[in-house]
mmCIF file of C-alpha atoms and ligand atoms in Angstrom:
data_model
loop_
_atom_site.group_PDB
_atom_site.id
_atom_site.type_symbol
_atom_site.label_atom_id
_atom_site.label_comp_id
_atom_site.label_asym_id
_atom_site.label_seq_id
_atom_site.Cartn_x
_atom_site.Cartn_y
_atom_site.Cartn_z
ATOM 1 C CA MET A 1 11.641 -14.512 -3.884
ATOM 2 C CA ILE A 2 8.232 -13.543 -5.196
ATOM 3 C CA LEU A 3 5.576 -13.788 -2.511
ATOM 4 C CA PRO A 4 1.896 -14.569 -3.190
ATOM 5 C CA ILE A 5 -0.278 -11.434 -3.013
ATOM 6 C CA ARG A 6 -3.462 -11.673 -0.950
ATOM 7 C CA LEU A 7 -6.618 -10.554 -2.729
ATOM 8 C CA TRP A 8 -9.723 -8.994 -1.250
ATOM 9 C CA PRO A 9 -11.583 -10.164 0.866
ATOM 10 C CA ASP A 10 -8.661 -11.889 2.603
ATOM 11 C CA PRO A 11 -9.169 -11.005 6.301
ATOM 12 C CA VAL A 12 -5.469 -10.112 6.711
ATOM 13 C CA LEU A 13 -6.182 -6.972 4.656
ATOM 14 C CA THR A 14 -8.418 -5.510 7.349
ATOM 15 C CA LYS A 15 -6.137 -6.099 10.342
ATOM 16 C CA PRO A 16 -3.707 -3.591 11.866
ATOM 17 C CA SER A 17 0.012 -4.375 11.617
ATOM 18 C CA SER A 18 2.547 -4.383 14.459
ATOM 19 C CA THR A 19 5.510 -2.073 14.939
ATOM 20 C CA ILE A 20 8.830 -3.570 13.819
ATOM 21 C CA GLU A 21 11.422 -3.618 16.584
ATOM 22 C CA VAL A 22 14.080 -6.011 15.290
ATOM 23 C CA PHE A 23 16.221 -4.885 12.352
ATOM 24 C CA ASP A 24 18.010 -8.044 11.313
ATOM 25 C CA ASP A 25 18.881 -10.091 8.219
ATOM 26 C CA GLU A 26 15.441 -11.678 8.191
ATOM 27 C CA LEU A 27 13.861 -8.203 7.937
ATOM 28 C CA ARG A 28 16.248 -7.169 5.152
ATOM 29 C CA SER A 29 15.521 -10.320 3.187
ATOM 30 C CA PHE A 30 11.760 -9.837 3.690
ATOM 31 C CA ALA A 31 12.090 -6.222 2.423
ATOM 32 C CA GLU A 32 13.924 -7.498 -0.686
ATOM 33 C CA ASN A 33 11.198 -10.051 -1.324
ATOM 34 C CA MET A 34 8.578 -7.327 -0.968
ATOM 35 C CA ALA A 35 10.343 -5.181 -3.594
ATOM 36 C CA GLU A 36 10.752 -8.148 -5.948
ATOM 37 C CA THR A 37 7.069 -9.002 -5.528
ATOM 38 C CA MET A 38 6.004 -5.388 -6.198
ATOM 39 C CA TYR A 39 8.125 -5.131 -9.373
ATOM 40 C CA SER A 40 7.007 -8.512 -10.700
ATOM 41 C CA ALA A 41 3.370 -7.411 -10.293
ATOM 42 C CA ASN A 42 4.084 -3.997 -11.904
ATOM 43 C CA GLY A 43 2.897 -2.237 -8.759
ATOM 44 C CA LEU A 44 3.954 1.197 -7.525
ATOM 45 C CA GLY A 45 3.765 0.128 -3.901
ATOM 46 C CA LEU A 46 3.197 -2.873 -1.662
ATOM 47 C CA ALA A 47 2.465 -3.220 2.039
ATOM 48 C CA ALA A 48 3.408 -6.246 4.165
ATOM 49 C CA PRO A 49 -0.222 -7.255 4.958
ATOM 50 C CA GLN A 50 -0.731 -7.771 1.211
ATOM 51 C CA VAL A 51 1.647 -10.725 1.442
ATOM 52 C CA GLY A 52 0.045 -11.904 4.671
ATOM 53 C CA GLU A 53 2.526 -10.344 7.137
ATOM 54 C CA LEU A 54 1.082 -8.021 9.773
ATOM 55 C CA ARG A 55 4.188 -5.897 10.266
ATOM 56 C CA ARG A 56 4.702 -2.225 9.515
ATOM 57 C CA LEU A 57 6.766 -2.327 6.328
ATOM 58 C CA ILE A 58 5.989 -0.843 2.919
ATOM 59 C CA VAL A 59 7.889 -0.518 -0.341
ATOM 60 C CA VAL A 60 7.201 2.134 -2.985
ATOM 61 C CA ASP A 61 8.677 3.029 -6.360
ATOM 62 C CA VAL A 62 6.641 5.459 -8.433
ATOM 63 C CA ASP A 63 9.394 6.125 -11.003
ATOM 64 C CA PRO A 64 7.506 4.221 -13.750
ATOM 65 C CA ILE A 65 4.946 7.060 -13.809
ATOM 66 C CA ASP A 66 7.046 9.932 -12.404
ATOM 67 C CA GLN A 67 10.315 9.921 -14.339
ATOM 68 C CA GLU A 68 10.871 13.667 -13.882
ATOM 69 C CA ASN A 69 11.520 13.291 -10.193
ATOM 70 C CA PRO A 70 13.169 9.904 -9.653
ATOM 71 C CA HIS A 71 13.285 8.484 -6.150
ATOM 72 C CA GLY A 72 13.878 4.825 -6.931
ATOM 73 C CA LEU A 73 12.882 2.148 -4.467
ATOM 74 C CA ILE A 74 12.001 3.387 -0.986
ATOM 75 C CA THR A 75 11.535 0.923 1.866
ATOM 76 C CA LEU A 76 9.732 2.456 4.842
ATOM 77 C CA ILE A 77 9.524 0.737 8.197
ATOM 78 C CA ASN A 78 7.124 1.971 10.871
ATOM 79 C CA PRO A 79 6.074 4.895 8.623
ATOM 80 C CA ARG A 80 3.945 7.647 10.130
ATOM 81 C CA VAL A 81 2.490 10.755 8.496
ATOM 82 C CA SER A 82 3.642 13.661 10.694
ATOM 83 C CA SER A 83 2.112 16.445 8.617
ATOM 84 C CA ALA A 84 -0.152 16.758 5.607
ATOM 85 C CA LYS A 85 -1.499 19.558 3.457
ATOM 86 C CA GLY A 86 -3.202 20.340 0.174
ATOM 87 C CA GLN A 87 -5.434 18.050 -1.782
ATOM 88 C CA ILE A 88 -5.053 15.681 -4.712
ATOM 89 C CA ILE A 89 -7.490 13.396 -6.473
ATOM 90 C CA TRP A 90 -5.846 10.381 -8.046
ATOM 91 C CA GLU A 91 -7.259 7.244 -9.628
ATOM 92 C CA GLU A 92 -5.924 4.535 -7.339
ATOM 93 C CA GLY A 93 -5.597 0.848 -7.939
ATOM 94 C CA CYS A 94 -4.288 -1.844 -5.628
ATOM 95 C CA LEU A 95 -2.525 -5.171 -6.157
ATOM 96 C CA SER A 96 -5.068 -6.745 -3.793
ATOM 97 C CA PHE A 97 -7.889 -5.515 -6.078
ATOM 98 C CA PRO A 98 -6.586 -6.286 -9.574
ATOM 99 C CA GLY A 99 -8.626 -4.841 -12.426
ATOM 100 C CA VAL A 100 -10.394 -2.008 -10.625
ATOM 101 C CA ALA A 101 -9.430 1.618 -9.941
ATOM 102 C CA GLU A 102 -11.279 4.573 -8.506
ATOM 103 C CA LYS A 103 -10.613 8.223 -7.746
ATOM 104 C CA VAL A 104 -9.571 8.919 -4.159
ATOM 105 C CA LYS A 105 -9.073 12.318 -2.499
ATOM 106 C CA ARG A 106 -6.041 12.706 -0.209
ATOM 107 C CA PRO A 107 -3.616 15.382 1.032
ATOM 108 C CA ASN A 108 -1.165 16.306 -1.748
ATOM 109 C CA GLN A 109 1.901 16.883 0.415
ATOM 110 C CA VAL A 110 2.968 14.779 3.348
ATOM 111 C CA VAL A 111 5.940 14.450 5.631
ATOM 112 C CA VAL A 112 6.482 10.843 6.657
ATOM 113 C CA GLU A 113 8.714 9.718 9.492
ATOM 114 C CA TYR A 114 10.035 6.185 9.102
ATOM 115 C CA GLN A 115 12.960 3.862 9.731
ATOM 116 C CA THR A 116 15.253 2.224 7.211
ATOM 117 C CA VAL A 117 15.928 -1.532 7.174
ATOM 118 C CA GLU A 118 18.949 -0.692 9.309
ATOM 119 C CA GLY A 119 16.688 0.983 11.878
ATOM 120 C CA GLU A 120 17.864 4.536 11.117
ATOM 121 C CA ARG A 121 15.270 7.280 11.519
ATOM 122 C CA ARG A 122 14.489 9.243 8.353
ATOM 123 C CA GLU A 123 11.984 11.712 7.006
ATOM 124 C CA LEU A 124 10.409 11.645 3.559
ATOM 125 C CA ARG A 125 8.820 14.737 2.050
ATOM 126 C CA ALA A 126 6.485 13.574 -0.661
ATOM 127 C CA GLU A 127 4.044 15.220 -3.002
ATOM 128 C CA GLY A 128 1.844 14.185 -5.893
ATOM 129 C CA ILE A 129 1.871 10.532 -6.881
ATOM 130 C CA LEU A 130 4.590 9.606 -4.388
ATOM 131 C CA SER A 131 2.519 11.126 -1.600
ATOM 132 C CA VAL A 132 -0.607 9.292 -2.777
ATOM 133 C CA CYS A 133 1.244 6.001 -2.999
ATOM 134 C CA VAL A 134 2.862 6.273 0.444
ATOM 135 C CA GLN A 135 -0.486 7.200 2.044
ATOM 136 C CA HIS A 136 -2.233 4.296 0.283
ATOM 137 C CA GLU A 137 0.401 1.845 1.580
ATOM 138 C CA ILE A 138 0.351 3.261 5.126
ATOM 139 C CA ASP A 139 -3.435 2.763 5.090
ATOM 140 C CA HIS A 140 -2.816 -0.961 4.503
ATOM 141 C CA LEU A 141 -0.790 -1.074 7.749
ATOM 142 C CA ASN A 142 -3.909 0.130 9.560
ATOM 143 C CA GLY A 143 -6.179 -2.395 7.856
ATOM 144 C CA VAL A 144 -7.618 0.321 5.625
ATOM 145 C CA ASN A 145 -8.074 -0.283 1.900
ATOM 146 C CA PHE A 146 -8.644 2.288 -0.838
ATOM 147 C CA ILE A 147 -12.286 1.205 -1.160
ATOM 148 C CA ASP A 148 -12.761 2.421 2.425
ATOM 149 C CA ARG A 149 -11.873 5.938 1.189
ATOM 150 C CA LEU A 150 -14.789 5.931 -1.279
ATOM 151 C CA SER A 151 -18.403 6.911 -0.788
ATOM 152 C CA ARG A 152 -20.670 4.028 0.207
ATOM 153 C CA LEU A 153 -22.126 3.845 -3.283
ATOM 154 C CA LYS A 154 -18.740 3.965 -5.050
ATOM 155 C CA ARG A 155 -17.433 1.297 -2.666
ATOM 156 C CA THR A 156 -20.343 -1.016 -3.477
ATOM 157 C CA LEU A 157 -19.969 -0.449 -7.222
ATOM 158 C CA THR A 158 -16.190 -0.953 -7.145
ATOM 159 C CA LEU A 159 -16.542 -4.201 -5.197
ATOM 160 C CA ARG A 160 -19.287 -5.400 -7.568
ATOM 161 C CA GLU A 161 -16.948 -4.784 -10.517
ATOM 162 C CA PHE A 162 -14.070 -6.537 -8.722
ATOM 163 C CA TYR A 163 -16.187 -9.603 -7.918
ATOM 164 C CA LYS A 164 -17.369 -9.766 -11.520
ATOM 165 C CA LEU A 165 -13.716 -9.926 -12.634
ATOM 166 C CA HIS A 166 -12.803 -12.405 -9.866
ATOM 167 C CA PRO A 167 -15.712 -14.787 -9.265
ATOM 168 C CA GLU A 168 -13.530 -16.984 -7.010
ATOM 169 C CA GLN A 169 -13.110 -13.989 -4.641
ATOM 170 C CA ALA A 170 -16.868 -13.374 -4.720
ATOM 171 C CA LYS A 171 -17.402 -16.967 -3.544
ATOM 172 C CA ILE A 172 -15.034 -16.374 -0.610
ATOM 173 C CA ALA A 173 -16.873 -13.137 0.247
ATOM 174 C CA LYS A 174 -20.207 -14.970 0.407
ATOM 175 C CA LYS A 175 -18.994 -17.544 2.927
HETATM 176 NI NI1 NI B 201 -3.007 -1.307 -2.094
#
């Protein structure tokens, strides 16, 4: 089932998500819907708050732009960056900000501890675009959006561009 994606400035995008403690069929079906929603929107990642659910679940699949090193779909529950190093600058977009993208600086290599939909503990070692994508999605679980990683000026300009493309969102922002 494809879920509606919340656009900025939906307040759900700035709230922290809760730890997932129950690993049941409902969670598995929600994770499947998240993946279906991400693929149908041609996204590389999606976090639960972007479909209005404040729980710590993200899906990522960067294979469309990283075919050399295929990982396929990865569903991460309660993900946490346990170590980070290096630096990468990548032009990031976000399904909650369609039409805009801006360069963001992040660590290039991360180790992420997470749980599977079955509740098993795993570790993901990611670098490059996969690392960027996982960090971007984990940010969403903390109510942080990629625009928050920009300078004040770049943030203002990016939002101005977004509101120009989406006047209905600009109206919501003014309320
Ligand atoms: Ni995003």
